[in-house]
Amino acid sequence: MADPHRASSGTGLDVDAVRADFPVLERQVHGHPLVYLDTAASAQRPRQVIEAMDDYYRRYNANIHRGVHTLSQEATEAFEQARRRVAEFINAPAAGEVVFTRGTTESINLVAQSFARPRLAPGDEVLITHMEHHSNIVPWQILCEQTGAELQVAPINDRGELEVDTMVAMMTEQVRMIGIVHVSNALGTVNPVAKVCHEARQRGIPVLVDGAQATPHMPVDVQALGCDFYCFSGHKMYGPTGIGALWAPLETLVAMPPYQGGGEMISVVSFEGTTYNEPPAKFEAGTPHIAGGIGLGAAVDYLESLGMDNVAASEAQLLDYATESLSAIEGLRIVGTARAKAGVISFTMDGIHPNDIGTIIDHYGVAIRTGHHCAMPAIRLFGLPATARVSLGIYNTRQEIDRLVEALISAARLFA
Ligand code: PLP
Protein backbone atom coordinates (compact mmCIF):
# COMPACT_ATOMS: atom_id res chain seq x y z
CA MET A 1 0.00 0.00 0.00
CA ALA A 2 1.30 3.48 -0.84
CA ASP A 3 2.50 5.48 2.15
CA PRO A 4 0.33 8.60 2.53
CA HIS A 5 3.40 10.69 3.43
CA ARG A 6 5.36 10.00 0.28
CA ALA A 7 4.81 12.36 -2.62
CA SER A 8 3.50 10.54 -5.68
CA SER A 9 6.63 11.43 -7.66
CA GLY A 10 8.76 9.42 -5.23
CA THR A 11 11.26 12.28 -5.03
CA GLY A 12 9.99 14.11 -2.02
CA LEU A 13 7.42 14.16 0.76
CA ASP A 14 3.80 15.06 1.10
CA VAL A 15 4.69 17.75 3.62
CA ASP A 16 1.07 18.50 4.54
CA ALA A 17 0.60 14.87 5.60
CA VAL A 18 3.89 14.99 7.54
CA ARG A 19 2.88 18.21 9.29
CA ALA A 20 -0.37 16.64 10.46
CA ASP A 21 1.72 14.16 12.49
CA PHE A 22 3.40 16.92 14.56
CA PRO A 23 1.03 18.23 17.25
CA VAL A 24 3.29 21.15 18.20
CA LEU A 25 2.89 22.67 14.75
CA GLU A 26 -0.71 23.50 15.66
CA ARG A 27 0.36 26.04 18.24
CA GLN A 28 0.62 29.79 18.00
CA VAL A 29 3.57 31.84 19.22
CA HIS A 30 2.95 35.52 19.93
CA GLY A 31 -0.29 35.25 17.99
CA HIS A 32 1.26 33.69 14.88
CA PRO A 33 1.34 30.06 13.73
CA LEU A 34 4.66 28.57 14.82
CA VAL A 35 7.39 28.42 12.15
CA TYR A 36 9.94 26.02 13.60
CA LEU A 37 13.33 26.44 11.95
CA ASP A 38 15.53 25.10 14.77
CA THR A 39 15.53 21.39 13.98
CA ALA A 40 19.35 21.16 14.12
CA ALA A 41 19.18 22.05 17.83
CA SER A 42 16.35 19.62 18.49
CA ALA A 43 13.68 18.30 16.13
CA GLN A 44 9.98 18.20 16.97
CA ARG A 45 8.38 14.79 17.63
CA PRO A 46 5.61 13.18 15.61
CA ARG A 47 2.64 11.69 17.47
CA GLN A 48 3.95 8.21 16.55
CA VAL A 49 6.98 8.80 18.83
CA ILE A 50 4.95 10.45 21.58
CA GLU A 51 2.40 7.63 21.50
CA ALA A 52 5.03 4.87 21.57
CA MET A 53 6.53 6.35 24.75
CA ASP A 54 3.11 7.01 26.26
CA ASP A 55 2.10 3.42 25.52
CA TYR A 56 5.19 2.11 27.35
CA TYR A 57 4.47 4.23 30.43
CA ARG A 58 0.77 3.39 30.44
CA ARG A 59 0.77 -0.31 29.60
CA TYR A 60 4.10 -2.06 30.24
CA ASN A 61 6.38 0.22 32.27
CA ALA A 62 8.98 -2.02 33.95
CA ASN A 63 12.72 -2.43 34.18
CA ILE A 64 14.27 -4.53 31.45
CA HIS A 65 16.54 -7.55 30.92
CA ARG A 66 16.37 -9.33 34.25
CA GLY A 67 12.66 -9.48 34.92
CA VAL A 68 10.70 -12.71 34.59
CA HIS A 69 7.31 -11.06 34.76
CA THR A 70 5.24 -10.12 31.72
CA LEU A 71 5.70 -6.36 31.86
CA SER A 72 9.47 -6.67 32.12
CA GLN A 73 9.57 -9.08 29.21
CA GLU A 74 7.39 -6.83 27.07
CA ALA A 75 9.56 -3.82 27.89
CA THR A 76 12.73 -5.79 27.13
CA GLU A 77 11.34 -6.93 23.79
CA ALA A 78 10.32 -3.37 22.84
CA PHE A 79 13.73 -1.96 23.84
CA GLU A 80 15.63 -4.66 21.95
CA GLN A 81 13.33 -4.31 18.94
CA ALA A 82 14.26 -0.60 18.93
CA ARG A 83 17.93 -1.59 18.88
CA ARG A 84 17.28 -3.85 15.89
CA ARG A 85 15.46 -1.03 14.08
CA VAL A 86 18.29 1.43 14.80
CA ALA A 87 20.83 -1.11 13.48
CA GLU A 88 18.85 -1.58 10.26
CA PHE A 89 18.48 2.17 9.86
CA ILE A 90 22.25 2.68 9.63
CA ASN A 91 22.86 -0.69 7.93
CA ALA A 92 24.85 -2.05 10.88
CA PRO A 93 25.66 -5.74 10.36
CA ALA A 94 24.21 -6.72 13.77
CA ALA A 95 21.94 -5.20 16.43
CA GLY A 96 24.53 -6.16 19.08
CA GLU A 97 26.86 -3.55 17.57
CA VAL A 98 24.53 -0.71 18.58
CA VAL A 99 25.20 0.68 22.05
CA PHE A 100 22.47 2.92 23.45
CA THR A 101 23.95 6.05 25.02
CA ARG A 102 22.59 9.42 26.11
CA GLY A 103 23.45 10.79 22.68
CA THR A 104 26.29 11.86 20.42
CA THR A 105 28.21 13.59 23.20
CA GLU A 106 28.25 10.56 25.46
CA SER A 107 29.10 8.28 22.53
CA ILE A 108 32.19 10.34 21.66
CA ASN A 109 33.33 10.51 25.29
CA LEU A 110 32.90 6.74 25.52
CA VAL A 111 35.12 6.15 22.48
CA ALA A 112 37.72 8.69 23.65
CA GLN A 113 38.02 7.13 27.09
CA SER A 114 37.48 3.46 26.42
CA PHE A 115 38.93 2.95 22.94
CA ALA A 116 41.46 5.74 22.41
CA ARG A 117 42.88 6.41 25.87
CA PRO A 118 44.73 3.09 26.26
CA ARG A 119 46.23 3.52 22.77
CA LEU A 120 47.68 7.01 23.14
CA ALA A 121 51.09 8.07 24.40
CA PRO A 122 53.02 11.37 24.41
CA GLY A 123 53.88 12.34 20.83
CA ASP A 124 50.77 10.68 19.35
CA GLU A 125 48.14 12.79 17.63
CA VAL A 126 44.36 12.99 17.36
CA LEU A 127 43.15 14.57 14.11
CA ILE A 128 39.85 16.43 13.82
CA THR A 129 38.53 19.18 11.51
CA HIS A 130 38.01 22.88 12.00
CA MET A 131 34.22 22.55 11.73
CA GLU A 132 33.61 20.18 14.64
CA HIS A 133 30.90 20.64 17.25
CA HIS A 134 32.36 21.10 20.74
CA SER A 135 31.26 17.51 21.43
CA ASN A 136 33.84 16.33 18.92
CA ILE A 137 36.57 18.67 20.18
CA VAL A 138 36.51 18.73 23.97
CA PRO A 139 36.52 14.94 24.63
CA TRP A 140 39.69 14.72 22.49
CA GLN A 141 41.25 17.69 24.29
CA ILE A 142 40.61 16.00 27.63
CA LEU A 143 42.09 12.81 26.21
CA CYS A 144 45.19 14.69 25.02
CA GLU A 145 45.63 16.22 28.48
CA GLN A 146 45.39 12.75 30.01
CA THR A 147 47.82 11.06 27.63
CA GLY A 148 50.25 13.75 26.45
CA ALA A 149 48.99 13.38 22.88
CA GLU A 150 48.40 16.42 20.65
CA LEU A 151 45.28 17.61 18.90
CA GLN A 152 45.69 18.43 15.18
CA VAL A 153 43.07 20.31 13.20
CA ALA A 154 42.46 19.89 9.47
CA PRO A 155 41.61 23.21 7.77
CA ILE A 156 38.46 24.31 5.97
CA ASN A 157 38.19 26.82 3.11
CA ASP A 158 36.19 30.04 3.02
CA ARG A 159 33.11 28.23 1.72
CA GLY A 160 33.22 26.05 4.83
CA GLU A 161 34.42 22.95 2.96
CA LEU A 162 36.98 20.56 4.38
CA GLU A 163 40.38 20.71 2.67
CA VAL A 164 40.46 16.98 2.16
CA ASP A 165 43.88 16.70 0.54
CA THR A 166 45.44 18.59 3.44
CA MET A 167 43.63 16.36 5.91
CA VAL A 168 44.92 13.28 4.12
CA ALA A 169 48.45 14.73 4.18
CA MET A 170 48.05 15.23 7.93
CA MET A 171 47.36 11.49 8.42
CA THR A 172 50.91 10.77 9.50
CA GLU A 173 52.22 7.86 11.55
CA GLN A 174 51.67 9.86 14.73
CA VAL A 175 47.90 10.04 14.17
CA ARG A 176 46.18 7.39 16.29
CA MET A 177 42.58 8.56 16.01
CA ILE A 178 40.43 10.72 13.71
CA GLY A 179 37.16 12.45 14.59
CA ILE A 180 35.07 14.02 11.82
CA VAL A 181 31.58 15.46 11.62
CA HIS A 182 29.38 14.03 8.85
CA VAL A 183 27.24 17.18 8.50
CA SER A 184 28.26 20.45 10.17
CA ASN A 185 25.56 21.89 12.43
CA ALA A 186 27.03 25.40 12.10
CA LEU A 187 27.73 25.57 8.35
CA GLY A 188 25.60 22.79 6.85
CA THR A 189 28.60 21.27 5.05
CA VAL A 190 28.32 17.58 4.15
CA ASN A 191 31.79 16.10 4.49
CA PRO A 192 33.26 13.47 2.15
CA VAL A 193 33.35 11.02 5.02
CA ALA A 194 33.71 7.86 2.93
CA LYS A 195 36.85 9.28 1.30
CA VAL A 196 38.34 10.30 4.66
CA CYS A 197 37.58 6.85 6.10
CA HIS A 198 39.10 5.14 3.07
CA GLU A 199 42.33 7.14 3.32
CA ALA A 200 42.50 6.59 7.09
CA ARG A 201 41.93 2.85 6.72
CA GLN A 202 44.84 2.61 4.25
CA ARG A 203 47.00 4.01 7.05
CA GLY A 204 45.45 1.97 9.85
CA ILE A 205 43.94 4.99 11.62
CA PRO A 206 40.51 4.49 13.25
CA VAL A 207 37.82 7.06 12.41
CA LEU A 208 34.88 8.22 14.52
CA VAL A 209 32.08 9.93 12.59
CA ASP A 210 29.79 12.38 14.39
CA GLY A 211 26.49 11.72 12.62
CA ALA A 212 24.26 13.92 14.80
CA GLN A 213 23.17 16.06 11.84
CA ALA A 214 23.28 13.32 9.21
CA THR A 215 20.85 10.68 10.48
CA PRO A 216 17.86 13.10 10.39
CA HIS A 217 18.51 14.19 6.81
CA MET A 218 19.99 11.48 4.61
CA PRO A 219 20.38 7.72 4.29
CA VAL A 220 23.33 6.56 6.40
CA ASP A 221 25.13 3.28 5.73
CA VAL A 222 27.97 2.70 8.19
CA GLN A 223 29.35 -0.17 6.12
CA ALA A 224 29.47 1.89 2.93
CA LEU A 225 31.10 4.77 4.82
CA GLY A 226 33.82 2.45 6.09
CA CYS A 227 34.04 4.17 9.48
CA ASP A 228 35.07 2.57 12.77
CA PHE A 229 32.58 4.41 15.01
CA TYR A 230 29.35 6.23 14.17
CA CYS A 231 27.47 8.35 16.75
CA PHE A 232 24.09 10.08 16.75
CA SER A 233 21.33 11.52 18.97
CA GLY A 234 17.64 10.61 19.12
CA HIS A 235 16.36 14.15 19.58
CA LYS A 236 17.90 15.42 16.34
CA MET A 237 16.04 12.74 14.36
CA TYR A 238 12.50 13.27 15.67
CA GLY A 239 13.02 10.98 18.67
CA PRO A 240 13.36 11.66 22.41
CA THR A 241 16.10 13.53 24.26
CA GLY A 242 18.47 11.60 26.53
CA ILE A 243 18.94 8.69 24.12
CA GLY A 244 21.27 8.11 21.19
CA ALA A 245 23.59 5.48 19.88
CA LEU A 246 27.14 4.47 19.18
CA TRP A 247 27.84 1.95 16.46
CA ALA A 248 31.12 0.03 16.20
CA PRO A 249 31.98 -3.44 14.85
CA LEU A 250 31.50 -6.18 17.43
CA GLU A 251 35.20 -7.11 17.53
CA THR A 252 36.05 -3.50 18.37
CA LEU A 253 33.47 -3.37 21.17
CA VAL A 254 34.65 -6.73 22.51
CA ALA A 255 38.24 -5.46 22.71
CA MET A 256 37.32 -2.20 24.48
CA PRO A 257 37.31 -1.97 28.29
CA PRO A 258 34.07 -0.81 29.95
CA TYR A 259 33.37 2.93 30.16
CA GLN A 260 31.27 2.98 33.34
CA GLY A 261 30.77 0.33 36.01
CA GLY A 262 27.47 -0.71 37.53
CA GLY A 263 24.51 -2.97 36.97
CA GLU A 264 23.77 -4.58 33.62
CA MET A 265 27.35 -4.32 32.32
CA ILE A 266 28.55 -7.24 34.45
CA SER A 267 28.54 -10.98 34.09
CA VAL A 268 29.67 -12.07 37.58
CA VAL A 269 30.57 -9.78 40.51
CA SER A 270 32.50 -10.75 43.61
CA PHE A 271 34.73 -8.74 45.94
CA GLU A 272 37.71 -10.45 44.38
CA GLY A 273 36.84 -9.20 40.91
CA THR A 274 34.21 -8.77 38.24
CA THR A 275 33.73 -10.21 34.79
CA TYR A 276 31.94 -8.11 32.22
CA ASN A 277 28.92 -8.71 30.07
CA GLU A 278 29.12 -8.99 26.29
CA PRO A 279 28.64 -5.80 24.23
CA PRO A 280 26.44 -3.87 23.95
CA ALA A 281 25.44 -4.50 27.60
CA LYS A 282 29.09 -3.98 28.64
CA PHE A 283 28.67 -0.28 27.77
CA GLU A 284 25.19 0.22 29.18
CA ALA A 285 25.76 0.41 32.92
CA GLY A 286 22.67 1.17 34.98
CA THR A 287 19.01 1.30 34.02
CA PRO A 288 18.85 2.80 30.53
CA HIS A 289 16.39 5.34 29.17
CA ILE A 290 13.87 2.63 28.32
CA ALA A 291 11.09 4.89 27.07
CA GLY A 292 13.72 6.83 25.13
CA GLY A 293 14.98 3.70 23.38
CA ILE A 294 11.42 2.75 22.47
CA GLY A 295 10.77 6.30 21.26
CA LEU A 296 13.95 6.25 19.16
CA GLY A 297 12.78 2.99 17.58
CA ALA A 298 9.48 4.70 16.73
CA ALA A 299 11.35 7.67 15.24
CA VAL A 300 13.32 5.29 13.03
CA ASP A 301 10.09 3.58 11.95
CA TYR A 302 8.64 6.99 11.15
CA LEU A 303 11.62 8.12 9.07
CA GLU A 304 11.73 4.76 7.27
CA SER A 305 8.04 5.10 6.43
CA LEU A 306 8.88 8.41 4.71
CA GLY A 307 11.97 7.00 3.02
CA MET A 308 15.31 8.70 3.70
CA ASP A 309 15.84 9.35 -0.02
CA ASN A 310 12.56 11.26 -0.04
CA VAL A 311 13.57 13.17 3.09
CA ALA A 312 16.88 14.17 1.51
CA ALA A 313 15.27 15.16 -1.81
CA SER A 314 12.54 17.21 -0.16
CA GLU A 315 14.96 19.06 2.12
CA ALA A 316 17.40 19.72 -0.75
CA GLN A 317 14.63 21.48 -2.71
CA LEU A 318 13.65 23.54 0.32
CA LEU A 319 17.29 24.40 1.04
CA ASP A 320 17.68 25.76 -2.50
CA TYR A 321 14.53 27.82 -2.11
CA ALA A 322 15.58 29.15 1.30
CA THR A 323 19.11 29.96 0.14
CA GLU A 324 17.77 31.90 -2.82
CA SER A 325 15.15 33.73 -0.74
CA LEU A 326 17.59 34.72 2.02
CA SER A 327 20.29 35.78 -0.45
CA ALA A 328 17.86 38.30 -1.92
CA ILE A 329 17.65 40.20 1.40
CA GLU A 330 19.86 43.28 1.36
CA GLY A 331 22.71 43.14 3.86
CA LEU A 332 22.29 39.42 4.58
CA ARG A 333 25.40 37.26 4.26
CA ILE A 334 25.28 33.47 4.28
CA VAL A 335 28.13 31.87 6.23
CA GLY A 336 28.93 28.41 4.88
CA THR A 337 28.40 28.04 1.14
CA ALA A 338 29.75 24.53 0.59
CA ARG A 339 28.74 22.81 -2.65
CA ALA A 340 27.48 19.82 -0.65
CA LYS A 341 25.13 21.07 2.07
CA ALA A 342 22.30 19.74 4.21
CA GLY A 343 19.46 21.87 5.59
CA VAL A 344 21.36 24.48 7.60
CA ILE A 345 21.81 28.15 6.71
CA SER A 346 23.95 30.31 8.99
CA PHE A 347 23.84 34.03 8.27
CA THR A 348 24.51 37.54 9.51
CA MET A 349 22.72 40.81 8.74
CA ASP A 350 24.33 44.22 8.51
CA GLY A 351 23.76 46.32 11.60
CA ILE A 352 21.84 43.73 13.67
CA HIS A 353 23.34 41.35 16.19
CA PRO A 354 22.25 37.73 15.57
CA ASN A 355 20.65 37.56 19.02
CA ASP A 356 18.48 40.57 18.15
CA ILE A 357 17.46 38.92 14.88
CA GLY A 358 16.37 35.81 16.78
CA THR A 359 14.50 37.75 19.44
CA ILE A 360 12.67 39.98 16.98
CA ILE A 361 11.53 37.26 14.62
CA ASP A 362 10.33 35.16 17.57
CA HIS A 363 7.67 37.86 17.90
CA TYR A 364 6.51 36.81 14.43
CA GLY A 365 6.33 33.18 15.59
CA VAL A 366 9.57 32.22 13.80
CA ALA A 367 12.00 30.08 15.83
CA ILE A 368 15.65 30.07 14.77
CA ARG A 369 18.90 29.69 16.73
CA THR A 370 21.53 32.36 17.30
CA GLY A 371 25.01 32.20 18.79
CA HIS A 372 28.07 30.06 18.19
CA HIS A 373 26.09 26.81 17.76
CA CYS A 374 28.59 24.93 19.95
CA ALA A 375 31.10 25.28 17.13
CA MET A 376 33.05 28.35 18.26
CA PRO A 377 36.22 27.62 16.24
CA ALA A 378 34.25 27.27 12.98
CA ILE A 379 32.26 30.47 13.51
CA ARG A 380 35.34 32.42 14.65
CA LEU A 381 37.16 31.35 11.48
CA PHE A 382 34.73 33.59 9.60
CA GLY A 383 35.67 36.47 11.90
CA LEU A 384 32.36 36.26 13.77
CA PRO A 385 31.35 35.71 17.39
CA ALA A 386 27.91 34.45 16.38
CA THR A 387 25.50 33.84 13.51
CA ALA A 388 21.76 33.40 13.11
CA ARG A 389 20.94 29.88 11.94
CA VAL A 390 17.95 28.49 10.11
CA SER A 391 17.75 24.70 10.12
CA LEU A 392 15.23 22.69 8.17
CA GLY A 393 13.24 19.57 8.95
CA ILE A 394 10.77 17.30 7.19
CA TYR A 395 7.83 19.51 8.20
CA ASN A 396 9.03 22.83 6.79
CA THR A 397 7.43 24.49 3.78
CA ARG A 398 8.12 27.26 1.26
CA GLN A 399 5.38 29.31 2.89
CA GLU A 400 7.31 29.14 6.16
CA ILE A 401 10.46 30.35 4.40
CA ASP A 402 8.40 33.25 3.04
CA ARG A 403 7.27 34.03 6.61
CA LEU A 404 10.91 33.93 7.74
CA VAL A 405 11.92 36.36 5.01
CA GLU A 406 9.09 38.77 5.90
CA ALA A 407 10.09 38.65 9.57
CA LEU A 408 13.77 39.28 8.72
CA ILE A 409 12.87 42.24 6.54
CA SER A 410 10.77 43.66 9.39
CA ALA A 411 13.72 43.16 11.76
CA ALA A 412 16.06 44.94 9.35
CA ARG A 413 13.65 47.91 9.14
CA LEU A 414 13.74 48.32 12.91
CA PHE A 415 17.51 48.80 12.76
CA ALA A 416 17.62 50.88 9.56
N1 PLP B 1 27.55 16.96 16.97
C1 PLP B 1 26.81 17.77 16.20
C2 PLP B 1 27.21 17.99 14.78
C3 PLP B 1 25.69 18.39 16.74
O1 PLP B 1 24.95 19.20 15.97
C4 PLP B 1 25.37 18.16 18.10
C5 PLP B 1 24.24 18.90 18.70
O2 PLP B 1 23.92 20.00 18.33
C6 PLP B 1 26.16 17.29 18.83
C7 PLP B 1 27.24 16.71 18.25
C8 PLP B 1 25.85 16.99 20.26
O3 PLP B 1 24.65 16.28 20.33
P1 PLP B 1 24.01 15.94 21.75
O4 PLP B 1 23.92 17.24 22.50
O5 PLP B 1 22.67 15.37 21.40
O6 PLP B 1 24.90 14.95 22.41
PDB file of C-alpha atoms and ligand atoms in Angstrom, residues 39-42 101-108 131-136 181-186 210-214 231-236 241-244 373-374 389, ligand 1:
ATOM      1  CA  THR A  39      15.532  21.389  13.980  1.00  0.00           C
ATOM      2  CA  ALA A  40      19.349  21.163  14.123  1.00  0.00           C
ATOM      3  CA  ALA A  41      19.179  22.048  17.826  1.00  0.00           C
ATOM      4  CA  SER A  42      16.348  19.615  18.487  1.00  0.00           C
ATOM      5  CA  THR A 101      23.950   6.054  25.024  1.00  0.00           C
ATOM      6  CA  ARG A 102      22.589   9.424  26.110  1.00  0.00           C
ATOM      7  CA  GLY A 103      23.453  10.789  22.684  1.00  0.00           C
ATOM      8  CA  THR A 104      26.288  11.864  20.419  1.00  0.00           C
ATOM      9  CA  THR A 105      28.210  13.590  23.201  1.00  0.00           C
ATOM     10  CA  GLU A 106      28.251  10.556  25.455  1.00  0.00           C
ATOM     11  CA  SER A 107      29.101   8.280  22.527  1.00  0.00           C
ATOM     12  CA  ILE A 108      32.187  10.342  21.656  1.00  0.00           C
ATOM     13  CA  MET A 131      34.222  22.551  11.731  1.00  0.00           C
ATOM     14  CA  GLU A 132      33.609  20.181  14.644  1.00  0.00           C
ATOM     15  CA  HIS A 133      30.896  20.640  17.248  1.00  0.00           C
ATOM     16  CA  HIS A 134      32.359  21.104  20.744  1.00  0.00           C
ATOM     17  CA  SER A 135      31.264  17.508  21.426  1.00  0.00           C
ATOM     18  CA  ASN A 136      33.843  16.331  18.919  1.00  0.00           C
ATOM     19  CA  VAL A 181      31.584  15.461  11.616  1.00  0.00           C
ATOM     20  CA  HIS A 182      29.380  14.026   8.851  1.00  0.00           C
ATOM     21  CA  VAL A 183      27.243  17.180   8.498  1.00  0.00           C
ATOM     22  CA  SER A 184      28.257  20.446  10.168  1.00  0.00           C
ATOM     23  CA  ASN A 185      25.564  21.886  12.430  1.00  0.00           C
ATOM     24  CA  ALA A 186      27.026  25.395  12.102  1.00  0.00           C
ATOM     25  CA  ASP A 210      29.786  12.376  14.387  1.00  0.00           C
ATOM     26  CA  GLY A 211      26.493  11.718  12.622  1.00  0.00           C
ATOM     27  CA  ALA A 212      24.261  13.922  14.802  1.00  0.00           C
ATOM     28  CA  GLN A 213      23.168  16.064  11.839  1.00  0.00           C
ATOM     29  CA  ALA A 214      23.280  13.324   9.211  1.00  0.00           C
ATOM     30  CA  CYS A 231      27.472   8.346  16.751  1.00  0.00           C
ATOM     31  CA  PHE A 232      24.093  10.079  16.755  1.00  0.00           C
ATOM     32  CA  SER A 233      21.333  11.520  18.967  1.00  0.00           C
ATOM     33  CA  GLY A 234      17.636  10.610  19.116  1.00  0.00           C
ATOM     34  CA  HIS A 235      16.363  14.154  19.582  1.00  0.00           C
ATOM     35  CA  LYS A 236      17.903  15.425  16.343  1.00  0.00           C
ATOM     36  CA  THR A 241      16.104  13.527  24.256  1.00  0.00           C
ATOM     37  CA  GLY A 242      18.472  11.599  26.526  1.00  0.00           C
ATOM     38  CA  ILE A 243      18.940   8.692  24.115  1.00  0.00           C
ATOM     39  CA  GLY A 244      21.275   8.113  21.189  1.00  0.00           C
ATOM     40  CA  HIS A 373      26.087  26.813  17.764  1.00  0.00           C
ATOM     41  CA  CYS A 374      28.590  24.933  19.949  1.00  0.00           C
ATOM     42  CA  ARG A 389      20.942  29.881  11.940  1.00  0.00           C
TER      43      ARG A 389
HETATM   44  N1  PLP B   1      27.549  16.956  16.974  1.00  0.00           N
HETATM   45  C1  PLP B   1      26.808  17.768  16.200  1.00  0.00           C
HETATM   46  C2  PLP B   1      27.205  17.995  14.781  1.00  0.00           C
HETATM   47  C3  PLP B   1      25.687  18.389  16.740  1.00  0.00           C
HETATM   48  O1  PLP B   1      24.955  19.201  15.971  1.00  0.00           O
HETATM   49  C4  PLP B   1      25.374  18.164  18.096  1.00  0.00           C
HETATM   50  C5  PLP B   1      24.242  18.898  18.702  1.00  0.00           C
HETATM   51  O2  PLP B   1      23.921  20.001  18.325  1.00  0.00           O
HETATM   52  C6  PLP B   1      26.156  17.294  18.835  1.00  0.00           C
HETATM   53  C7  PLP B   1      27.241  16.706  18.251  1.00  0.00           C
HETATM   54  C8  PLP B   1      25.850  16.990  20.257  1.00  0.00           C
HETATM   55  O3  PLP B   1      24.651  16.276  20.332  1.00  0.00           O
HETATM   56  P1  PLP B   1      24.014  15.941  21.754  1.00  0.00           P
HETATM   57  O4  PLP B   1      23.923  17.237  22.496  1.00  0.00           O
HETATM   58  O5  PLP B   1      22.668  15.374  21.398  1.00  0.00           O
HETATM   59  O6  PLP B   1      24.897  14.946  22.415  1.00  0.00           O
END
